[in-house]
């Protein structure tokens, strides 16, 4: 069964460093998303992406964040200068209709 | 925006007991989705409800959407240890943005 994959599974970085989180959505899906979940809290929407552009973003998704689909398969989330409060699980998701398929997540720890 | 509250926040049951989680909105919802997240896992889509008064069943799980489309519930009959996890009601905002509730964390005593 097709699934969303994410790399790395864990990322540890120093405050102020740039990180890139990578996702491979399900191949025939057209909509892509990033969500984050701070430990013990609810899942929060960051951004949605369709037709090679951002379709919606939350207030969390400020100028430090960017997304890119550099080729036909990858979808990346970049955080330019990480802060302590960026520590969270980051989930990529994709969909072709109403059901969103989530990847296993990347646990980002900012020290 | 629309606020969706989910109760209870935590629920602990004995294996074999039933479990229900409730989702309430202050305003009318166009639709609602339910997701399950196992401990250490990622959210997994369970179902979408669209019609007023809709009831859908998946084996031991029963999902309901209220007549006024302001509330929804998930009921699990005869819980099993595989049911452990957090259950989220989720509303769709705009075209595709998912807005998760706080979730109900279900733990089960075998």
CSV table of N, CA, C and O in Angstrom, one decimal, chain A residues 31 33 35 37 41-45 48 56-59 89 91 95 97-100 102-105, chain B residues 10 31 33 35 37 40-45 48 88 92-103:
chain,number,residue,atom,x,y,z
A,31,UNK,N,-2.1,17.3,-3.4
A,31,UNK,CA,-2.0,18.2,-2.3
A,31,UNK,C,-1.0,17.7,-1.2
A,31,UNK,O,-1.0,16.6,-0.9
A,33,UNK,N,1.1,18.8,2.6
A,33,UNK,CA,0.9,19.5,3.8
A,33,UNK,C,2.0,19.3,4.8
A,33,UNK,O,2.7,18.2,4.7
A,35,UNK,N,2.4,19.6,9.1
A,35,UNK,CA,1.8,19.8,10.4
A,35,UNK,C,2.9,19.6,11.4
A,35,UNK,O,3.9,19.0,11.2
A,37,UNK,N,3.5,18.8,15.8
A,37,UNK,CA,2.9,18.4,17.1
A,37,UNK,C,4.0,18.5,18.2
A,37,UNK,O,4.9,17.7,18.2
A,41,UNK,N,0.9,17.7,22.9
A,41,UNK,CA,-0.2,18.6,22.4
A,41,UNK,C,-0.8,18.2,21.1
A,41,UNK,O,-0.6,17.1,20.6
A,42,UNK,N,-1.7,19.0,20.7
A,42,UNK,CA,-2.5,18.6,19.5
A,42,UNK,C,-1.7,18.9,18.2
A,42,UNK,O,-0.7,19.5,18.2
A,43,UNK,N,-2.2,18.3,17.1
A,43,UNK,CA,-1.5,18.5,15.8
A,43,UNK,C,-1.9,19.8,15.3
A,43,UNK,O,-3.1,20.2,15.3
A,44,UNK,N,-0.9,20.6,14.8
A,44,UNK,CA,-1.2,21.9,14.3
A,44,UNK,C,-0.8,22.1,12.8
A,44,UNK,O,0.3,21.6,12.4
A,45,UNK,N,-1.7,22.7,12.1
A,45,UNK,CA,-1.5,22.9,10.6
A,45,UNK,C,-0.4,24.0,10.5
A,45,UNK,O,-0.4,25.0,11.1
A,48,UNK,N,-0.2,24.3,3.5
A,48,UNK,CA,-0.7,23.4,2.4
A,48,UNK,C,-0.1,23.9,1.1
A,48,UNK,O,0.2,25.1,0.9
A,56,UNK,N,-2.3,27.7,1.5
A,56,UNK,CA,-2.7,28.2,2.7
A,56,UNK,C,-1.6,28.0,3.7
A,56,UNK,O,-0.8,27.0,3.7
A,57,UNK,N,-1.4,29.0,4.7
A,57,UNK,CA,-0.4,28.8,5.7
A,57,UNK,C,-1.0,29.4,7.0
A,57,UNK,O,-1.8,30.2,7.0
A,58,UNK,N,-0.5,28.8,8.1
A,58,UNK,CA,-0.9,29.3,9.4
A,58,UNK,C,0.0,30.4,9.9
A,58,UNK,O,1.0,30.7,9.3
A,59,UNK,N,-0.4,31.0,11.1
A,59,UNK,CA,0.4,32.1,11.7
A,59,UNK,C,1.7,31.5,12.2
A,59,UNK,O,2.6,32.3,12.4
A,89,UNK,N,7.4,17.3,16.7
A,89,UNK,CA,7.3,16.3,15.7
A,89,UNK,C,6.7,17.0,14.5
A,89,UNK,O,5.7,17.6,14.6
A,91,UNK,N,5.0,16.4,10.8
A,91,UNK,CA,4.4,15.5,10.0
A,91,UNK,C,4.1,16.1,8.6
A,91,UNK,O,3.6,17.2,8.5
A,95,UNK,N,-2.7,14.2,0.0
A,95,UNK,CA,-4.0,13.8,-0.3
A,95,UNK,C,-4.4,14.0,-1.8
A,95,UNK,O,-3.7,14.8,-2.5
A,97,UNK,N,-7.9,13.8,-2.2
A,97,UNK,CA,-9.3,14.2,-1.9
A,97,UNK,C,-9.4,14.5,-0.4
A,97,UNK,O,-8.5,15.2,0.1
A,98,UNK,N,-10.4,14.1,0.2
A,98,UNK,CA,-10.6,14.5,1.6
A,98,UNK,C,-9.7,13.8,2.6
A,98,UNK,O,-9.4,14.4,3.6
A,99,UNK,N,-9.3,12.6,2.4
A,99,UNK,CA,-8.5,11.8,3.3
A,99,UNK,C,-7.0,12.2,3.2
A,99,UNK,O,-6.5,12.1,2.1
A,100,UNK,N,-6.5,12.7,4.3
A,100,UNK,CA,-5.0,13.0,4.3
A,100,UNK,C,-4.2,11.8,4.8
A,100,UNK,O,-4.6,11.3,5.9
A,102,UNK,N,-0.8,10.7,6.4
A,102,UNK,CA,0.3,11.3,7.2
A,102,UNK,C,1.6,10.3,7.1
A,102,UNK,O,1.4,9.1,7.1
A,103,UNK,N,2.7,11.0,7.0
A,103,UNK,CA,4.0,10.2,7.2
A,103,UNK,C,4.3,9.9,8.6
A,103,UNK,O,3.6,10.4,9.5
A,104,UNK,N,5.3,9.2,8.9
A,104,UNK,CA,5.7,8.8,10.2
A,104,UNK,C,6.3,9.9,11.1
A,104,UNK,O,6.4,9.8,12.3
A,105,UNK,N,6.6,11.0,10.4
A,105,UNK,CA,7.1,12.2,11.2
A,105,UNK,C,8.6,12.3,11.3
A,105,UNK,O,9.3,11.3,11.2
B,10,UNK,N,-8.9,12.6,28.8
B,10,UNK,CA,-8.4,11.3,29.0
B,10,UNK,C,-9.5,10.3,29.4
B,10,UNK,O,-10.5,10.7,30.0
B,31,UNK,N,-18.6,19.6,7.8
B,31,UNK,CA,-18.3,18.1,7.9
B,31,UNK,C,-17.3,17.9,9.0
B,31,UNK,O,-16.8,18.9,9.6
B,33,UNK,N,-14.1,15.1,10.5
B,33,UNK,CA,-13.3,13.8,10.3
B,33,UNK,C,-12.8,13.4,11.7
B,33,UNK,O,-12.7,14.1,12.6
B,35,UNK,N,-9.6,11.0,13.3
B,35,UNK,CA,-8.3,10.4,13.2
B,35,UNK,C,-7.9,9.7,14.4
B,35,UNK,O,-8.3,10.2,15.5
B,37,UNK,N,-4.4,8.4,16.5
B,37,UNK,CA,-2.9,8.4,16.6
B,37,UNK,C,-2.5,7.4,17.7
B,37,UNK,O,-2.8,7.7,18.9
B,40,UNK,N,3.3,7.3,19.9
B,40,UNK,CA,4.5,7.4,19.1
B,40,UNK,C,4.3,7.3,17.6
B,40,UNK,O,5.2,7.2,16.9
B,41,UNK,N,3.0,7.3,17.2
B,41,UNK,CA,2.7,7.2,15.8
B,41,UNK,C,2.2,8.4,15.2
B,41,UNK,O,2.3,9.5,15.8
B,42,UNK,N,1.6,8.3,14.0
B,42,UNK,CA,1.1,9.5,13.3
B,42,UNK,C,-0.4,9.3,13.1
B,42,UNK,O,-0.9,8.3,13.3
B,43,UNK,N,-1.0,10.5,12.9
B,43,UNK,CA,-2.5,10.4,12.7
B,43,UNK,C,-2.9,9.6,11.5
B,43,UNK,O,-2.3,9.6,10.4
B,44,UNK,N,-3.9,8.8,11.7
B,44,UNK,CA,-4.5,7.9,10.7
B,44,UNK,C,-6.0,8.2,10.5
B,44,UNK,O,-6.7,8.2,11.5
B,45,UNK,N,-6.4,8.5,9.3
B,45,UNK,CA,-7.7,8.8,9.0
B,45,UNK,C,-8.7,7.6,9.3
B,45,UNK,O,-8.3,6.5,9.0
B,48,UNK,N,-15.0,10.3,7.6
B,48,UNK,CA,-15.5,11.6,7.4
B,48,UNK,C,-17.0,11.6,7.5
B,48,UNK,O,-17.6,10.7,6.8
B,88,UNK,N,-8.8,12.0,17.6
B,88,UNK,CA,-9.0,13.4,17.3
B,88,UNK,C,-10.3,13.6,16.4
B,88,UNK,O,-10.4,12.9,15.4
B,92,UNK,N,-12.5,20.5,8.8
B,92,UNK,CA,-11.8,21.0,7.6
B,92,UNK,C,-12.1,22.5,7.5
B,92,UNK,O,-13.2,22.8,7.4
B,93,UNK,N,-11.0,23.3,7.4
B,93,UNK,CA,-11.2,24.7,7.3
B,93,UNK,C,-10.7,25.1,5.9
B,93,UNK,O,-9.6,24.7,5.5
B,94,UNK,N,-11.5,25.8,5.2
B,94,UNK,CA,-11.1,26.2,3.8
B,94,UNK,C,-11.1,25.0,2.9
B,94,UNK,O,-11.9,24.1,3.1
B,95,UNK,N,-10.1,24.9,2.0
B,95,UNK,CA,-10.1,23.8,1.1
B,95,UNK,C,-9.6,22.5,1.7
B,95,UNK,O,-10.2,21.5,1.5
B,96,UNK,N,-8.5,22.6,2.4
B,96,UNK,CA,-7.9,21.3,2.8
B,96,UNK,C,-7.3,21.4,4.2
B,96,UNK,O,-6.7,20.4,4.7
B,97,UNK,N,-7.3,22.5,4.9
B,97,UNK,CA,-6.6,22.7,6.2
B,97,UNK,C,-7.4,21.9,7.2
B,97,UNK,O,-8.6,22.1,7.5
B,98,UNK,N,-6.7,21.0,7.9
B,98,UNK,CA,-7.2,20.2,9.0
B,98,UNK,C,-7.0,21.0,10.3
B,98,UNK,O,-5.9,21.4,10.6
B,99,UNK,N,-8.1,21.1,11.1
B,99,UNK,CA,-7.9,21.7,12.4
B,99,UNK,C,-8.3,20.7,13.4
B,99,UNK,O,-9.4,20.2,13.5
B,100,UNK,N,-7.3,20.2,14.2
B,100,UNK,CA,-7.4,19.1,15.1
B,100,UNK,C,-8.0,19.7,16.4
B,100,UNK,O,-7.6,20.7,16.9
B,101,UNK,N,-8.9,18.8,17.0
B,101,UNK,CA,-9.2,19.1,18.4
B,101,UNK,C,-8.1,18.6,19.3
B,101,UNK,O,-7.1,18.2,18.9
B,102,UNK,N,-8.3,18.8,20.7
B,102,UNK,CA,-7.3,18.4,21.6
B,102,UNK,C,-7.1,16.9,21.7
B,102,UNK,O,-6.1,16.4,22.2
B,103,UNK,N,-8.2,16.2,21.3
B,103,UNK,CA,-8.1,14.7,21.3
B,103,UNK,C,-8.5,14.1,22.7
B,103,UNK,O,-8.5,14.7,23.7
